[in-house]
Short mmCIF file of C-alpha atoms in Angstrom, two decimals:
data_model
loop_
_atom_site.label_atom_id
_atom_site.label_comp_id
_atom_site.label_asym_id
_atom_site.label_seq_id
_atom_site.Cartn_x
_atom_site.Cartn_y
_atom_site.Cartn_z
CA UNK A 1 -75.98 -37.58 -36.82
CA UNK A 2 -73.99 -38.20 -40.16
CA UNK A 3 -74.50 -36.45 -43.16
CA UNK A 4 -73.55 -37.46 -46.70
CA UNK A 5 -73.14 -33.98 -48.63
CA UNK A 6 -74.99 -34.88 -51.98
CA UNK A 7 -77.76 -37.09 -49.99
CA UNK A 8 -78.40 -34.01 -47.33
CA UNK A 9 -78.52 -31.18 -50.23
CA UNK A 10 -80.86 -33.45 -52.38
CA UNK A 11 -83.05 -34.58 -48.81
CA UNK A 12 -83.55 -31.10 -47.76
CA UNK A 13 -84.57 -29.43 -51.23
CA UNK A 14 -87.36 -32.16 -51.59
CA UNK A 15 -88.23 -31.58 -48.44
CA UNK A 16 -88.57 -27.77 -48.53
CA UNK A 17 -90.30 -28.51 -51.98
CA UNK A 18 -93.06 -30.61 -50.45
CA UNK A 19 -93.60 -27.68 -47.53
CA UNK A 20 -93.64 -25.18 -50.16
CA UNK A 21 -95.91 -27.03 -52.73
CA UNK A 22 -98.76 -27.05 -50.23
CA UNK A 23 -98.73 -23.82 -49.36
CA UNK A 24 -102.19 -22.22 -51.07
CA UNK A 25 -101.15 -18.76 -50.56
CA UNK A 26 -97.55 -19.39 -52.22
CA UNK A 27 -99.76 -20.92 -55.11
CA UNK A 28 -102.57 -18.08 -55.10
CA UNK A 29 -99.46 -15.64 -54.95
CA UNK A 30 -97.81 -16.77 -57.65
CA UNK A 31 -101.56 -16.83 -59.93
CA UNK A 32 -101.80 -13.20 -58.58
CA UNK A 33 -98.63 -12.34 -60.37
CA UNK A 34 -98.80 -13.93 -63.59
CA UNK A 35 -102.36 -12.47 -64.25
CA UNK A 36 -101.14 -9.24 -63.56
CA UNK A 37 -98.41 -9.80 -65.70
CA UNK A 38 -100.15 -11.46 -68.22
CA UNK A 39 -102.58 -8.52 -68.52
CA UNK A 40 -100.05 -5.21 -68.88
CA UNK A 41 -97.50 -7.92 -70.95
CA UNK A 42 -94.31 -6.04 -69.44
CA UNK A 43 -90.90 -6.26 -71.79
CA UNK A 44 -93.02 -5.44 -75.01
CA UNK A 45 -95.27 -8.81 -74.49
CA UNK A 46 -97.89 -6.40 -74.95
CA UNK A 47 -97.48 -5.74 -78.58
CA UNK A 48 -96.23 -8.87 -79.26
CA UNK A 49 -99.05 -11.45 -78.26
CA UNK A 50 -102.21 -11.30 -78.14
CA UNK A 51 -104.19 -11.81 -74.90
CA UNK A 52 -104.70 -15.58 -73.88
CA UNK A 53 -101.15 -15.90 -75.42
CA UNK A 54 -99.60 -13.65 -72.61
CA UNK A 55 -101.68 -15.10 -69.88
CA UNK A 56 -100.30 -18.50 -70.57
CA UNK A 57 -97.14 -17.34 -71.39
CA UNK A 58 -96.49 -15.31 -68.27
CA UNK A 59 -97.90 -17.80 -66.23
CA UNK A 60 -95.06 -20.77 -67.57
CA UNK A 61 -92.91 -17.73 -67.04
CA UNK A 62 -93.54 -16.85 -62.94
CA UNK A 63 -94.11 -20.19 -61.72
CA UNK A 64 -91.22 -22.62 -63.50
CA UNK A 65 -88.80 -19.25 -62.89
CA UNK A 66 -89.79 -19.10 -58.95
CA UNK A 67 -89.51 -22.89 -58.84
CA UNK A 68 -86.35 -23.12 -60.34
CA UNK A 69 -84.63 -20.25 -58.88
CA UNK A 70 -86.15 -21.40 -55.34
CA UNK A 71 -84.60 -24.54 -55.50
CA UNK A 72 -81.68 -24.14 -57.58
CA UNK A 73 -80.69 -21.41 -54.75
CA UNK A 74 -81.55 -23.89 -52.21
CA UNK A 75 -79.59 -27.01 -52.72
CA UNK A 76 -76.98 -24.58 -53.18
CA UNK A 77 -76.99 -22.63 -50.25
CA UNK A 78 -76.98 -25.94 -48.47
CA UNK A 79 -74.48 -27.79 -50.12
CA UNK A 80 -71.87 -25.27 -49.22
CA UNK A 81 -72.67 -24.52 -45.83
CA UNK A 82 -72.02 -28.31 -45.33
CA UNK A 83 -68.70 -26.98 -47.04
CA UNK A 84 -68.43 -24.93 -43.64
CA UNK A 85 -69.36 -21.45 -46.20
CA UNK A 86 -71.24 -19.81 -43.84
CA UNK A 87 -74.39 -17.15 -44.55
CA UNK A 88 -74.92 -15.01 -45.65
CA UNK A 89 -72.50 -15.83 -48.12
CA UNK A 90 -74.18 -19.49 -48.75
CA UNK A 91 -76.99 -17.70 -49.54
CA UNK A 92 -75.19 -15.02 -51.79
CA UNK A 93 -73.81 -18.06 -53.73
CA UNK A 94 -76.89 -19.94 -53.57
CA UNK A 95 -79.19 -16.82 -55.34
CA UNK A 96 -75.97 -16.62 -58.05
CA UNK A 97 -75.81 -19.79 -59.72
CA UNK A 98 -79.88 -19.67 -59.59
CA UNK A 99 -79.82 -16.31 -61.73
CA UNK A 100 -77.77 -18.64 -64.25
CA UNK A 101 -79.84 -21.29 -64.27
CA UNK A 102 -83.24 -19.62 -64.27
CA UNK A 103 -81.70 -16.74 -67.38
CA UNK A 104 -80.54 -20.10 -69.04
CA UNK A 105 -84.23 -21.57 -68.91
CA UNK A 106 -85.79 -18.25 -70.08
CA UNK A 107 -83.09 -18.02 -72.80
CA UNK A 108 -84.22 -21.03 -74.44
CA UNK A 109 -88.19 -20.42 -73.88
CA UNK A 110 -87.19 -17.19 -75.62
CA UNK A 111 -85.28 -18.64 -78.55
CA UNK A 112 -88.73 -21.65 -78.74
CA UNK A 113 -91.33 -19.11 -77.90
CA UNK A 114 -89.89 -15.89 -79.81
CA UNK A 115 -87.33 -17.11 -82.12
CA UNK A 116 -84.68 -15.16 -80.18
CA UNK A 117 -80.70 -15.99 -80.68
CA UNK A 118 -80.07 -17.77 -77.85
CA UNK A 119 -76.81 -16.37 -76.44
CA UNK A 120 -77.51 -12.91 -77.01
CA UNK A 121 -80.96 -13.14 -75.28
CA UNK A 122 -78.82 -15.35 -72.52
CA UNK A 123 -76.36 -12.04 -71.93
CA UNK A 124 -79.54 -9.97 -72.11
CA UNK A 125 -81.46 -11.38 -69.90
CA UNK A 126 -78.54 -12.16 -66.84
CA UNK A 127 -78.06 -8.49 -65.14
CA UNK A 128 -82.07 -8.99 -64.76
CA UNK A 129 -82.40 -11.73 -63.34
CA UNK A 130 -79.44 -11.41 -61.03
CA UNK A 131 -80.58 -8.15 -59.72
CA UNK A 132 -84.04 -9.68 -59.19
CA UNK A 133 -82.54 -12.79 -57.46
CA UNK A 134 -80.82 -10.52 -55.10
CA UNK A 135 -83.39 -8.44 -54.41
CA UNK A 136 -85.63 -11.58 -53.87
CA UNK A 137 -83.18 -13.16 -51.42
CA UNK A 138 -82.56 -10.03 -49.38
CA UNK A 139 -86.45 -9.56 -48.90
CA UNK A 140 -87.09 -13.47 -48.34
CA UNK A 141 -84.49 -15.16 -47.05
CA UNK A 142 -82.00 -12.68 -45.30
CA UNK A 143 -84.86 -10.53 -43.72
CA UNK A 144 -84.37 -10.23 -39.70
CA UNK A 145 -87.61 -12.60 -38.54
CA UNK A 146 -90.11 -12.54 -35.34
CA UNK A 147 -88.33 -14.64 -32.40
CA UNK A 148 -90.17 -18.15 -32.82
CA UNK A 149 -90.40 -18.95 -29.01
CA UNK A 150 -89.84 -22.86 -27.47
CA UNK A 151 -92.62 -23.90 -24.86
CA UNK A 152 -91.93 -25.92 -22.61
CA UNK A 153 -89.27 -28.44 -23.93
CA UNK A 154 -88.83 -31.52 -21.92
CA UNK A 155 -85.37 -33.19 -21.42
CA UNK A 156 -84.24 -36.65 -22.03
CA UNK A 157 -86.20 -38.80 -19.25
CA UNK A 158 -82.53 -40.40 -17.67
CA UNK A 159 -79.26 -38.07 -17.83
CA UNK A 160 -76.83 -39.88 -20.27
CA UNK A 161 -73.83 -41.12 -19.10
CA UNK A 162 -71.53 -38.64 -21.04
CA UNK A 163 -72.01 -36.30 -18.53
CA UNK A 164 -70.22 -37.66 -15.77
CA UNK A 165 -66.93 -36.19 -18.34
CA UNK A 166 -67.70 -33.13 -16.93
CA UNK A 167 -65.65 -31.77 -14.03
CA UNK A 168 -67.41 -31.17 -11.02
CA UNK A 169 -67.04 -27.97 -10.35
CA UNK A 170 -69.35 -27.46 -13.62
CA UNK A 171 -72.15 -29.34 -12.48
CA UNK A 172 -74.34 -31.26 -15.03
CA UNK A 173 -76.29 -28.52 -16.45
CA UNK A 174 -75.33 -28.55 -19.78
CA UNK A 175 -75.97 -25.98 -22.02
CA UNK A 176 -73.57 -26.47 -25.64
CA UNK A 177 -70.71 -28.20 -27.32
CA UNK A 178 -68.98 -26.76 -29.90
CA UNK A 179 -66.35 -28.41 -31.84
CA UNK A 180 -62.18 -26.82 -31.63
CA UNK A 181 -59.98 -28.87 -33.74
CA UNK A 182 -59.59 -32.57 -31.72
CA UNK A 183 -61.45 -30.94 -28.29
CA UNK A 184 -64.70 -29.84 -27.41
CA UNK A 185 -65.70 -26.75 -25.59
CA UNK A 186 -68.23 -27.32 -23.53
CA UNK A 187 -70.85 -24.77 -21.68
CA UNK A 188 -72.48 -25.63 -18.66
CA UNK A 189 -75.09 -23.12 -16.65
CA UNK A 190 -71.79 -22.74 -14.34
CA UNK A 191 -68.83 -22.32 -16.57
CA UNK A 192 -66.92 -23.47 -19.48
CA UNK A 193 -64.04 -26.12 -20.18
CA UNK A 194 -62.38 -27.74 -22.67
CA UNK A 195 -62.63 -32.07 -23.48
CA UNK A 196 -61.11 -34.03 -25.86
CA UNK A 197 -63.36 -35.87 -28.18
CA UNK A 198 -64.90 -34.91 -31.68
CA UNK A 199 -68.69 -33.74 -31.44
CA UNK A 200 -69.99 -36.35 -33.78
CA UNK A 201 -69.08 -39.07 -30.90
CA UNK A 202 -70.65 -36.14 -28.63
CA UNK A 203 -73.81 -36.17 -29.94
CA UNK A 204 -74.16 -39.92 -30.22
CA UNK A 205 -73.26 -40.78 -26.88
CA UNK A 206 -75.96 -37.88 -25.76
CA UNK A 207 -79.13 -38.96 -27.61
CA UNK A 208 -82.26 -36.81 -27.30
CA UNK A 209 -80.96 -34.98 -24.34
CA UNK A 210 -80.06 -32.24 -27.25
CA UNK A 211 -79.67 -32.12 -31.12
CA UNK A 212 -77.27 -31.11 -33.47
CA UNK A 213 -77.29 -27.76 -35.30
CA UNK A 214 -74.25 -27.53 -37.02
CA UNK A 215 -71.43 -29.24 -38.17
CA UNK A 216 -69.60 -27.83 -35.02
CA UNK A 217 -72.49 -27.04 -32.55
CA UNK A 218 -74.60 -29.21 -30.39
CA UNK A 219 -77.27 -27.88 -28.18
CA UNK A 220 -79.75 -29.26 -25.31
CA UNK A 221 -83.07 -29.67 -25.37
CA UNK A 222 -83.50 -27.99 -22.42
CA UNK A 223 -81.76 -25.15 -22.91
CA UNK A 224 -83.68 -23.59 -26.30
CA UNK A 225 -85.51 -20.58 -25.86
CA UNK A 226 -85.91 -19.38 -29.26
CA UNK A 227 -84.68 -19.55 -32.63
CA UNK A 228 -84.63 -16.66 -35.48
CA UNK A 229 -82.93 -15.86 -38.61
CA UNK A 230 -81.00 -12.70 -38.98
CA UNK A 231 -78.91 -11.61 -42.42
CA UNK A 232 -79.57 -15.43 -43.87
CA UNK A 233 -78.00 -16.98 -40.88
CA UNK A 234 -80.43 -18.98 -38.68
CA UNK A 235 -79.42 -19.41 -35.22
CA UNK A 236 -81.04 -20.50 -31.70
CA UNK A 237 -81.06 -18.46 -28.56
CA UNK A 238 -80.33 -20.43 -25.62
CA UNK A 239 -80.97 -19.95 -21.59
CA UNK A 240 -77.82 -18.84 -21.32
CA UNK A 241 -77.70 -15.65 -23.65
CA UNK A 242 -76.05 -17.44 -26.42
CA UNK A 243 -76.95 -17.62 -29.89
CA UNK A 244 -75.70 -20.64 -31.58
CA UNK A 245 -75.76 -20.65 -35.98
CA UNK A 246 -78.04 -23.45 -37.42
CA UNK A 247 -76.52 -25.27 -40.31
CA UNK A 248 -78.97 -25.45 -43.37
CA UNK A 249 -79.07 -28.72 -43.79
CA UNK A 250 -80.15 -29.03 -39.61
CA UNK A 251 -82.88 -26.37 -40.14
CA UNK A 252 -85.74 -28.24 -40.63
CA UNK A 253 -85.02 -30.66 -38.35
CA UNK A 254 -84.82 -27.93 -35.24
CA UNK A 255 -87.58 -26.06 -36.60
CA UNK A 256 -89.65 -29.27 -36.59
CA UNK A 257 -88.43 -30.01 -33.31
CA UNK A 258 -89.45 -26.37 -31.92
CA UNK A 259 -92.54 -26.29 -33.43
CA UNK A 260 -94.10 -29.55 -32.06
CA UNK A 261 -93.37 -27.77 -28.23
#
């Protein structure tokens, strides 16, 4: 599987966008919020507007903020972990240039809404929201989760050819690839070795008898027990013990595939 950088980033943040928009709970959550907020008006709201005026204004407020931090972290995140950044510092960078672009958006509903100066609300405003961010990616997206367990996952139907590159003494139980420079190590239920070849020719010559997970790892089918995501970096747990990382911009596709077993 090829990836264009700018194509996968922009693919993937639609794509969580359209999970996320029909979420009800996400949606009832975020009403929750701004009617709480809109009814003790926090940061002197209170005195400044009157009722229906905060209850609108808060709710612009929580929902274009989470929406635009959300996704501004996202394409982020996954743009540079196709840079081969891996998490949690993807996500670190990911939350950072969101706090800018979400205090930038409140900085100018500030300077419409409130006739504040601009720039000096912007400065105001940044520790905030990048403490917030933080916060808000620690809790949501860097949080150890519940093991997701595979059922039953059935192989290809016909062994692919590729395998016959493996030495005998190995068997045809394959397990991983991971990419080394110009070679390939590959794992087998008996033992490793090392083959020349790149992993994108790999996976192509292999089909559905496995996926690819990262821009250096390829897994089988077969061998996926579980998958979890532990200090922002999402990774499968295979027969064997081993926990392979799951690129961000291969996430959805493995969760999909997982899910559907």
């Amino acid at each position: 599987m090829r990836f264009v950088a700018n194509d996968t980033m922009l693919g993937e943040t639609l794509a969580e966008a359209r999970v996320l928009a029909g979420n009800w709970l996400l949606w009832a959550g975020l009403a929750c919020v701004a009617l709480v907020a809109g009814l003790t008006g926090p940061f002197g709201t209170y005195i400044w507007m009157p009722v229906p005026m905060r209850l609108i204004y808060w709710g612009v407020v929580i929902v274009t903020t989470y929406w635009t931090g959300l996704l501004t972290s996202f394409a982020v995140a996954t743009w540079v972990e196709i840079q081969g950044v891996p998490a949690p510092w993807s996500v670190g960078l990911g939350a950072g240039v969101a706090s800018v672009v979400v205090t930038l958006w409140l900085s100018a509903l500030h300077a419409f809404v409130l006739a504040d100066p601009f720039v000096a609300e912007f400065f105001r405003l940044l520790p905030y929201v990048i403490v917030i961010s933080l916060a808000a990616t620690f809790l949501f997206d860097t949080a150890e989760a519940t093991d997701v367990p595979a059922r039953d996952i059935a192989p290809a139907a016909s062994e692919p050819d590729w395998l016959d590159n493996l030495p005998p003494e190995l068997g045809r139980d394959l397990l991983l690839l991971q990419a080394q420079d110009h070679y390939l190590r590959v794992r087998t239920s008996l033992g490793d070795t090392l083959l020349r070849g790149t992993i994108g020719e790999a996976a192509e010559a292999l089909g559905d008898y496995g996926m690819r997970v990262h821009r250096s790892w390829w897994v089988s089918r077969s061998a996926i027990v579980t998958y979890r995501s532990r200090k922002g970096a999402r990774v499968i747990v295979l027969s064997s013990g081993d926990e392979v990382p799951v690129g961000r911009s291969y996430w959805r596709n493995v969760r999909d595939l997982i899910d559907r077993m």
